[in-house]
Coordinates of C-alpha atoms in Angstrom, one line a residue:
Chain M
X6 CA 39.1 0.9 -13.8
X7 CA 39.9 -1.4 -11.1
X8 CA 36.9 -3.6 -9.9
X9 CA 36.5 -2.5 -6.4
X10 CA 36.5 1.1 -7.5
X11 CA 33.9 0.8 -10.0
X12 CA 31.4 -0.7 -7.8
X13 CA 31.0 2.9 -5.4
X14 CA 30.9 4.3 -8.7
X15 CA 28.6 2.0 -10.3
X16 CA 25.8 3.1 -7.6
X17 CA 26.3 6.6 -8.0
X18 CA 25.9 6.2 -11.8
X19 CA 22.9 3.9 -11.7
X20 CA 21.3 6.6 -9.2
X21 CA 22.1 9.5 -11.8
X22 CA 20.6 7.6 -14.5
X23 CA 17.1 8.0 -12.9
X24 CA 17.6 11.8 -11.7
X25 CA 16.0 12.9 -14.7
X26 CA 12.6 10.7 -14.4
X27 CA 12.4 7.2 -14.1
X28 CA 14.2 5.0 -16.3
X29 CA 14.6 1.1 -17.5
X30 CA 17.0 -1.1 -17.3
X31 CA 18.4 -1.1 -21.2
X32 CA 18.7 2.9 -21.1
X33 CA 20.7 2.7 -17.8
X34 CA 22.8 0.1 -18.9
X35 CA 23.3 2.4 -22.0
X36 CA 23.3 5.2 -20.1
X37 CA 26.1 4.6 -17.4
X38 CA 29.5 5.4 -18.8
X39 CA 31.4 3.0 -20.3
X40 CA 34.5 3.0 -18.2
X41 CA 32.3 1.2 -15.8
X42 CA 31.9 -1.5 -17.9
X43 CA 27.9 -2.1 -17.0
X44 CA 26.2 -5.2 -17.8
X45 CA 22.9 -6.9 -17.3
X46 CA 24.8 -9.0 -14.3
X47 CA 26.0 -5.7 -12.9
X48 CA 23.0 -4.1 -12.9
X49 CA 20.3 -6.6 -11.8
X50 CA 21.8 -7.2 -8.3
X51 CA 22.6 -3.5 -8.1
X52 CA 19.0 -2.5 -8.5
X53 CA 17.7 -5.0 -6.1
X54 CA 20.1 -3.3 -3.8
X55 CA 19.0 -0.1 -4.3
X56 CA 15.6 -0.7 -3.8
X57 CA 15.8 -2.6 -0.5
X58 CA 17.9 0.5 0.6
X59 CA 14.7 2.6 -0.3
X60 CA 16.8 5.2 -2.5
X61 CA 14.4 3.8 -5.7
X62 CA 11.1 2.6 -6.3
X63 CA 10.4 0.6 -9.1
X64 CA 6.9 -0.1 -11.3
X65 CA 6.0 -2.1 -14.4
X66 CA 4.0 -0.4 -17.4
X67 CA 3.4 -2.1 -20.8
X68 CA 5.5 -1.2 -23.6
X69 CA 4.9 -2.8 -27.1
X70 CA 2.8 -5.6 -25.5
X71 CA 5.1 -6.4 -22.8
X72 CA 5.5 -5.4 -19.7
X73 CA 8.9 -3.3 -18.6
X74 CA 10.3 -2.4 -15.2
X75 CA 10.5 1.7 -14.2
X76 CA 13.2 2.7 -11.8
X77 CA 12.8 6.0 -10.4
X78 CA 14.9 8.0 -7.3
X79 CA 13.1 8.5 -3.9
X80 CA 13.6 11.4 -2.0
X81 CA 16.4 9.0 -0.4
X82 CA 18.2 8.1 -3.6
X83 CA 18.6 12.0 -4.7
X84 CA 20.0 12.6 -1.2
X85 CA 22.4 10.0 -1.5
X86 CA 23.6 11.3 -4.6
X87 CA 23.8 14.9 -3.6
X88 CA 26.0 12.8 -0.7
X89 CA 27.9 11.7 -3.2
X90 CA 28.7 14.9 -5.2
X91 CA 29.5 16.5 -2.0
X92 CA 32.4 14.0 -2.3
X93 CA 33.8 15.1 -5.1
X94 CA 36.6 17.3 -3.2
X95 CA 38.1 14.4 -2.0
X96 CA 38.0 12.1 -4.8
X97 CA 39.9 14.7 -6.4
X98 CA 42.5 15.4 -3.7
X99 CA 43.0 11.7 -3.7
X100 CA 43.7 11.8 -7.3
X101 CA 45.5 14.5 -6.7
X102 CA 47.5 12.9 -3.8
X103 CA 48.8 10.2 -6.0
X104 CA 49.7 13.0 -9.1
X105 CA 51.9 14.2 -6.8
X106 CA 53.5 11.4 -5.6
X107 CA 53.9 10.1 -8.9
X108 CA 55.3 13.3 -10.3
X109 CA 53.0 13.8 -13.2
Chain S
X240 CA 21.9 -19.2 -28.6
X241 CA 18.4 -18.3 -29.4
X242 CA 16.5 -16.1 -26.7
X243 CA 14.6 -19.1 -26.0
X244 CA 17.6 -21.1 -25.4
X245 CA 18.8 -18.5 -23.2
X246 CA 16.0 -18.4 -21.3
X247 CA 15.8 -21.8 -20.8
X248 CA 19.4 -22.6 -19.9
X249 CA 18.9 -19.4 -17.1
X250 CA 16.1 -20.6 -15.7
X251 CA 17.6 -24.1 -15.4
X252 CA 20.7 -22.4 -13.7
X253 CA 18.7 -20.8 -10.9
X254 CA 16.7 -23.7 -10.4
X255 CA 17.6 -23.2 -6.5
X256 CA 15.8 -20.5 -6.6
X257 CA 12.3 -19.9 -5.3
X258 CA 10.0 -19.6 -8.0
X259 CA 8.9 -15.7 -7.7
X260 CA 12.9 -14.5 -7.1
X261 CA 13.9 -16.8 -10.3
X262 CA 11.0 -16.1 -12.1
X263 CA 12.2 -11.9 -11.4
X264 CA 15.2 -12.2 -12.6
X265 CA 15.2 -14.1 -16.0
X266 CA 12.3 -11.5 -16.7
X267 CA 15.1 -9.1 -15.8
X268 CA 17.6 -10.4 -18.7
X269 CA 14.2 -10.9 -21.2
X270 CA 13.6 -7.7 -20.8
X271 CA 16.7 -6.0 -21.8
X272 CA 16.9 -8.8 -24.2
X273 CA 13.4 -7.7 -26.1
X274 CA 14.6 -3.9 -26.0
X275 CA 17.9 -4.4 -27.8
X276 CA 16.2 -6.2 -30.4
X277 CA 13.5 -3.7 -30.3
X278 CA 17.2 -1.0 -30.3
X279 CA 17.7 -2.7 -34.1
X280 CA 20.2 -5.5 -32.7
X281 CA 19.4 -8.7 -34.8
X282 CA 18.4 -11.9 -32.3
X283 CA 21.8 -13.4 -32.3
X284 CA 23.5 -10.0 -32.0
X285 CA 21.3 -9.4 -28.7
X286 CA 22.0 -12.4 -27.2
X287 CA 25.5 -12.4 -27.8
X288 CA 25.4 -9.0 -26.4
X289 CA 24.6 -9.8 -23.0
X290 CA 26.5 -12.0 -20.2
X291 CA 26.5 -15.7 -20.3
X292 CA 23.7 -17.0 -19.0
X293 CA 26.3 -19.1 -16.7
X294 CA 27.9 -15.5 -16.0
X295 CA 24.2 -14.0 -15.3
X296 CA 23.3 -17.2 -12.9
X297 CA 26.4 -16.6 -11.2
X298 CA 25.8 -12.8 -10.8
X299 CA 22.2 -13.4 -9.3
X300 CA 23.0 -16.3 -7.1
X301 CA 26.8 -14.8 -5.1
X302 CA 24.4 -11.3 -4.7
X303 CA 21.6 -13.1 -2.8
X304 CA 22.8 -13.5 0.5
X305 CA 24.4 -16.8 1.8
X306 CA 25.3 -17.6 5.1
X307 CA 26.8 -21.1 5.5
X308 CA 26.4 -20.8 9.2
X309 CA 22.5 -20.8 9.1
X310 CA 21.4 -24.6 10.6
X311 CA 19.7 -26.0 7.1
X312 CA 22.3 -25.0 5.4
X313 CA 23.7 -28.8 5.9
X314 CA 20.6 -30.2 3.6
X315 CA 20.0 -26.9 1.3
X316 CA 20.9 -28.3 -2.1
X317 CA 23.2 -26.9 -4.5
X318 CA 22.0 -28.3 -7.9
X319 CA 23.2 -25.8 -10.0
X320 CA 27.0 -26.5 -9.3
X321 CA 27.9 -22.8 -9.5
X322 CA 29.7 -21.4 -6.8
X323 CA 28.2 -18.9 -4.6
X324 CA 31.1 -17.7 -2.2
X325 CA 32.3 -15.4 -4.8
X326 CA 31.2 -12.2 -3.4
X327 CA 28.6 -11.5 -0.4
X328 CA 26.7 -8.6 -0.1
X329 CA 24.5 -7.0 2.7
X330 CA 21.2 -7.3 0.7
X331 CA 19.5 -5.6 3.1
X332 CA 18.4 -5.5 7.0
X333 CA 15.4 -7.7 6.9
X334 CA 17.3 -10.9 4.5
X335 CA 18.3 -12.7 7.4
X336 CA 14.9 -13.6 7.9
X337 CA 13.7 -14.3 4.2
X338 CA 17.2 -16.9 4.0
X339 CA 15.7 -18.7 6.6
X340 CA 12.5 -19.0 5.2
X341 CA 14.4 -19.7 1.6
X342 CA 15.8 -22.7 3.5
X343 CA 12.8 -24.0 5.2
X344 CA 11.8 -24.4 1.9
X345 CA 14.0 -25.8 0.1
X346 CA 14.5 -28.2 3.1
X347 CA 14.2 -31.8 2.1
X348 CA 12.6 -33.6 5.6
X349 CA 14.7 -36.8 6.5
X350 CA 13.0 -40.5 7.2
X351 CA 12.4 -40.0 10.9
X352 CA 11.3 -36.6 10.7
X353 CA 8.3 -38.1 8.5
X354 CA 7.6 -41.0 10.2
X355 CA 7.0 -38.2 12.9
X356 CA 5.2 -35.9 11.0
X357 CA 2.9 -39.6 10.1
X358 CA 2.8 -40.6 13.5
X359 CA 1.6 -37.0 14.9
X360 CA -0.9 -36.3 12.7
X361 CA -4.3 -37.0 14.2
X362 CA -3.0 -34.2 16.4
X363 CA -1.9 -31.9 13.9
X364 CA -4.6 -32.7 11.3
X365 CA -7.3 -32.1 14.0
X366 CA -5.4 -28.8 14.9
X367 CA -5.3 -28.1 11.5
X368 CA -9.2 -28.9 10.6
X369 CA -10.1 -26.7 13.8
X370 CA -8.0 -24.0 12.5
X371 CA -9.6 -24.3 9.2
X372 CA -12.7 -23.9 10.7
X373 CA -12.2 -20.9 12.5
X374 CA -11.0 -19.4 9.4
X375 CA -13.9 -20.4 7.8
X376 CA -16.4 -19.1 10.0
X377 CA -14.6 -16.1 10.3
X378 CA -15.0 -14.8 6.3
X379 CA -18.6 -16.3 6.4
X380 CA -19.5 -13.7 9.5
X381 CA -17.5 -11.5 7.4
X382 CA -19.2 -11.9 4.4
X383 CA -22.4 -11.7 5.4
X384 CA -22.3 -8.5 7.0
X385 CA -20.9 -7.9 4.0
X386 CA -23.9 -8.9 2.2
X387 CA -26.1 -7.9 4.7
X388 CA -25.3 -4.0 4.5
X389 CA -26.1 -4.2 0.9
X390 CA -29.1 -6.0 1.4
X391 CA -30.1 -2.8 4.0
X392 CA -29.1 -0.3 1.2
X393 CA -31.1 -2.2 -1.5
X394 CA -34.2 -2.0 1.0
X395 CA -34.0 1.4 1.2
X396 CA -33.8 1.9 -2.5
X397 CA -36.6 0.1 -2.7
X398 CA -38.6 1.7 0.3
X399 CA -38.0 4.7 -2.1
X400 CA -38.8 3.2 -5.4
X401 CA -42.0 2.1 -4.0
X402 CA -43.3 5.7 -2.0
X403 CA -42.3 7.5 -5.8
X404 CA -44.8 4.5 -7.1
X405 CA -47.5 5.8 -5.1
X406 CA -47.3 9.0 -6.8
X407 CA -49.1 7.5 -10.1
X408 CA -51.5 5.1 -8.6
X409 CA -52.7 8.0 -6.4
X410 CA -53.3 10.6 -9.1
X411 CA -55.1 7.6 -10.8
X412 CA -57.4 7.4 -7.6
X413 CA -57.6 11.7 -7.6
X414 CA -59.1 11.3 -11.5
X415 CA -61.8 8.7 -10.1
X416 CA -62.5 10.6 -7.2
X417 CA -63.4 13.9 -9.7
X418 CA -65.2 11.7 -11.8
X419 CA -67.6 10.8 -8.9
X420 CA -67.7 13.9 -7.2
X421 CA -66.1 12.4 -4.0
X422 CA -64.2 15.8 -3.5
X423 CA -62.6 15.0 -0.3
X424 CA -61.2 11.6 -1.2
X425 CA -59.4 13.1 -3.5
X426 CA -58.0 15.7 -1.9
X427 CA -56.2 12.7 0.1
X428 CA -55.2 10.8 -2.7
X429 CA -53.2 13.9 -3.9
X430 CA -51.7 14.6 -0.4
X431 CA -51.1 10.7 -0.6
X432 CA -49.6 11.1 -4.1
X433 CA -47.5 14.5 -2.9
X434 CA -46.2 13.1 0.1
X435 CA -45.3 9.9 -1.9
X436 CA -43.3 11.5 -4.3
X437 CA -41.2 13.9 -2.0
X438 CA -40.8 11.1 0.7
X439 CA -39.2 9.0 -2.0
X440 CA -37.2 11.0 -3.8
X441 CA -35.8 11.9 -0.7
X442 CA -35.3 8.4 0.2
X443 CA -34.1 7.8 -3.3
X444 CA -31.0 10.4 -2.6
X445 CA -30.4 9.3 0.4
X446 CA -29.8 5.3 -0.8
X447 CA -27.6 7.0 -3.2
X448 CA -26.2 8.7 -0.5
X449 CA -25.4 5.6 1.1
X450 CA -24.0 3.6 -2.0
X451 CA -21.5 6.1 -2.5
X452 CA -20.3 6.2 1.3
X453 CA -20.3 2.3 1.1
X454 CA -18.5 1.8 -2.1
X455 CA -15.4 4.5 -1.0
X456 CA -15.6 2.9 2.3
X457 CA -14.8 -0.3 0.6
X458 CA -12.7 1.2 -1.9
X459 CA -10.6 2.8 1.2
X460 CA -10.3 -0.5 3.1
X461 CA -9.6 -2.7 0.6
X462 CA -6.6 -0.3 -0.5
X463 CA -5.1 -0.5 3.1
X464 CA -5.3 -3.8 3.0
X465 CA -3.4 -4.1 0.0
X466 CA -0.9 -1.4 0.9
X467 CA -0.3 -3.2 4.3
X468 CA 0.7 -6.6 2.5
X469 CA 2.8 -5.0 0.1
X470 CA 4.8 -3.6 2.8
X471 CA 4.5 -6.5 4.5
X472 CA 7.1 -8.5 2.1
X473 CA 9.7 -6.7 -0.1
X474 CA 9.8 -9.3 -3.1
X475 CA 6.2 -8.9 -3.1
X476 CA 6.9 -5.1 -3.9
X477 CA 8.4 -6.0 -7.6
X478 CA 5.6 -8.0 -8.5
X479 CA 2.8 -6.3 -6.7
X480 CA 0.6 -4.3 -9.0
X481 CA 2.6 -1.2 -9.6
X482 CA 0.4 0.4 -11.8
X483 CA -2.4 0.7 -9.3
X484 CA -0.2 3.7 -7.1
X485 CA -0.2 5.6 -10.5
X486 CA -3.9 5.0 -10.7
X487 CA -4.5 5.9 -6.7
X488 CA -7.1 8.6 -6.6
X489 CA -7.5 10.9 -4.1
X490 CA -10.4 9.8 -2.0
X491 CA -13.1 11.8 -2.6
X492 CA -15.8 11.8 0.2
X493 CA -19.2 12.2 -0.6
X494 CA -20.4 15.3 -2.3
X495 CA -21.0 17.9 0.6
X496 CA -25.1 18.6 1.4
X497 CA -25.4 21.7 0.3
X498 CA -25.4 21.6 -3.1
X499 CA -28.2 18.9 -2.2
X500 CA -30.2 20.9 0.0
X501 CA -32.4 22.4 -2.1
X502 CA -33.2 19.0 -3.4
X503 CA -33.6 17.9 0.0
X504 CA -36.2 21.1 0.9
X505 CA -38.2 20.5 -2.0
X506 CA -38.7 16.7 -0.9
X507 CA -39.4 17.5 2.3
X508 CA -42.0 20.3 1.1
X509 CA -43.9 18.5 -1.3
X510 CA -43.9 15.7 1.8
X511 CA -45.2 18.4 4.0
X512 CA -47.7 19.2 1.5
X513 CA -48.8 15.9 0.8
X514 CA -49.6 15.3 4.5
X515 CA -51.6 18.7 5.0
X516 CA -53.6 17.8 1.7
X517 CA -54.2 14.3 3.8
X518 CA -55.2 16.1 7.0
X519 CA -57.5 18.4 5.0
X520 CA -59.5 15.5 3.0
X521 CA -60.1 14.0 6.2
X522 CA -61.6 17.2 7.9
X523 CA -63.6 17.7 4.8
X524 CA -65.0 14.1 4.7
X525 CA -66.6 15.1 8.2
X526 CA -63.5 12.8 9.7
X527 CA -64.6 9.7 8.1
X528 CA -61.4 7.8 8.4
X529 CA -62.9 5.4 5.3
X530 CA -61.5 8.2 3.2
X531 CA -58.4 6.8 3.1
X532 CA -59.0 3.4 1.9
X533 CA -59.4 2.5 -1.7
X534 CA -60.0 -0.8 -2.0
X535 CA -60.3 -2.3 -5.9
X536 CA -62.1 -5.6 -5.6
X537 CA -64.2 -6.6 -2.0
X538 CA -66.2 -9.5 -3.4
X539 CA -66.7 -8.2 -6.0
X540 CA -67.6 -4.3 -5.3
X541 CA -65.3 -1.6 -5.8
X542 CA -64.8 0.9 -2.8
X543 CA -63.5 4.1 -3.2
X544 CA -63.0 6.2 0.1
X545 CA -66.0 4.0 2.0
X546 CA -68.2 4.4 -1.3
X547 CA -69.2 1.8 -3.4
X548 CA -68.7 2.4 -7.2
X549 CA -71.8 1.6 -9.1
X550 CA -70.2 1.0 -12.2
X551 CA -66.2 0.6 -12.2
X552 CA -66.4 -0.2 -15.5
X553 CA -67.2 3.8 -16.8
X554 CA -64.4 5.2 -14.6
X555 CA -61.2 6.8 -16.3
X556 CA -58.5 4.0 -17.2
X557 CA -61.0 1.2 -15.6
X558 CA -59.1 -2.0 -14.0
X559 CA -59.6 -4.8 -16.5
X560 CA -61.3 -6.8 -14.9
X561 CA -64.0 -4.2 -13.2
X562 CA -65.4 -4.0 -17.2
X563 CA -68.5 -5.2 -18.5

């Protein structure tokens, strides 16, 4: 998938990741489709991102005698990616769009 | 590449960083590190799983903001050598602020402007020492009152330690009063000894009443303060103590008086009690005030309610030093 496509995605993904309780930064990576091509580098600035935008919170806990980082969705995050499903329509009549033009 | 290896070489690529952001985000790639091994990747495996640390560095520094435009940028040094115009993002409403601070940081100071800073210090330095004082004098008021409200609570614990000590010495006094026959004196040693007990258990309650309000009062306060600084800087949100908003309880005020009130009551009965059992010695002593003194040891002759005892040594639980 073409860079600048993935990255709208990429949010959306990493958001969906944590709409099932809070999650950690291996499982996302693990968790977000492949397609997308996730990596550590991906993710770390995208989290930051998030978090200033308020849409997640994030907290450490220990886990096997270290200490790991929680992301989980605000109230903000889910609505953004309710937003976000809401756009599904016109993804698809994009897609759609170009079928046509294409002739497949 | 070992993880120490990696770790090293990424923290020595976002050496332009300030300590606390670098600091975040090489825990950021150790962490993801230490659970693929932890997933059943070998060491190697993990490592070679993840970006470059060149690629990582690169990643963190083109997402932080950068504006070229900003007037340190001229003297900000780029030691890394990587290139950070690849990509700018937003980052946020409040960055513009935190990149100038970033750069007053990082800012080396040229000749002049420390032969300046030299040349102006007695001003600045006395500035500086006033400054320092005021701050000074301000947590020592502070503190004290601090100190000073705890010293009042512990007084009042004490006030009521020592009116439940009465209780025992009086009923002491009541057994030496029998044993001479001095009937009214002790009838006021065991209002003395009622009144004693119920005033200071009261008292007692009531310092733990007061404890309790103090210590969620400072519980409250100090959690404000802590919130308020949190929200004060975002950064300081990653590395804040997370755990504690899990941990938040809800504050619970003190318990509510009236599943204390019959404690209270009986206090203030047996008080009551104590003080008509005073009132009544002291009619039935003819109102001979003397009743209410017991003194141990007036040179050498014991004294109990204005009457000296004979022979302290054959009362009940005798003073030591009243024998033989």
């Amino acid at each position: 998938m073409d860079a600048q496509m993935k990255r709208g995605f990429l949010d959306a993904c990493v958001l969906a990741s944590m709409a099932n309780g809070e999650s950690y930064g291996y499982q996302i990576i693990k968790d977000v489709p492949d397609s997308l091509g996730m990596s550590e580098s991906t993710l770390y600035p995208l989290l930051k991102r998030l978090e200033t935008k308020g849409l997640i919170t994030v907290r450490k806990a220990e886990h096997n005698g270290r200490l790991r980082k929680y992301y989980s969705l605000t109230d903000e995050g889910r609505e953004t990616l309710t937003e976000f499903l809401d756009s599904r329509q016109e993804i698809c009549a994009v897609l759609d769009y170009v079928a046509e033009a294409l002739g497949k | 590449m070992n993880i120490e290896e990696y770790e090293a070489r990424l923290t020595k690529l976002l050496e332009e960083l300030p300590s606390k952001e670098r600091e975040e985000a090489v825990s950021f790639y150790m962490e993801t590190l230490a659970d693929r091994i932890d997933d059943g990747a070998s060491e190697a495996d993990a490592v070679a799983s993840l970006p470059t640390p060149e690629e990582a560095a690169q990643a963190i520094l083109s997402d932080r903001p950068t504006n070229e435009e900003t007037i340190f940028s001229l003297t900000v040094t780029k030691s890394s050598g990587i290139s950070s115009d690849t990509y700018h993002d937003d980052g946020g409403a409040n960055s513009s602020r935190g990149r100038f601070i970033d750069r007053l940081r990082q800012r080396k100071l040229s000749v002049l402007e420390w032969v300046a800073v030299i040349v102006t210090s007695p001003l600045w330095l006395s500035l500086l020492v006033v400054a320092f004082a005021f701050v000074l004098t301000a947590a020592i008021v502070i503190l004290a009152a601090y100190v000073i409200v705890w010293v009042l609570i512990a007084c009042v614990w004490i006030i009521g330690a020592a009116l439940v000590a009465v209780a025992p010495m009086a009923f002491l006094f009541v057994i030496w009063g029998l044993q001479l026959g001095y009937f009214p004196y002790a009838i006021v040693n065991i209002g003395y000894g009622l009144f004693g007990f119920g005033a200071g258990m009261w008292t007692l309650r009531g310092a733990l009443k007061l404890t309790r309000a103090f210590l969620s009062w400072q519980k409250r306060n100090i959690k404000v303060r802590m919130r308020r600084h949190r929200d004060a800087s975002n950064d300081e949100k990653l590395f804040g103590d997370e755990d504690e908003d899990a941990a938040a309880p809800v504050e619970t005020a003190p318990k509510p008086p009236s599943k204390y009130r019959g404690f209270f009551r009986a206090c203030t009965g047996l008080a009551v009690a104590g003080a008509a059992c005073v009132a009544i010695g002291f009619m039935a002593s003819g109102m001979d005030w003397r009743v209410f003194l017991t003194s141990l040891y007036t040179e050498g002759n014991m004294y109990i309610g204005g009457v000296q005892v004979d022979d302290p040594g054959s009362l009940l639980f005798a003073p030591i030093y009243l024998g033989h």
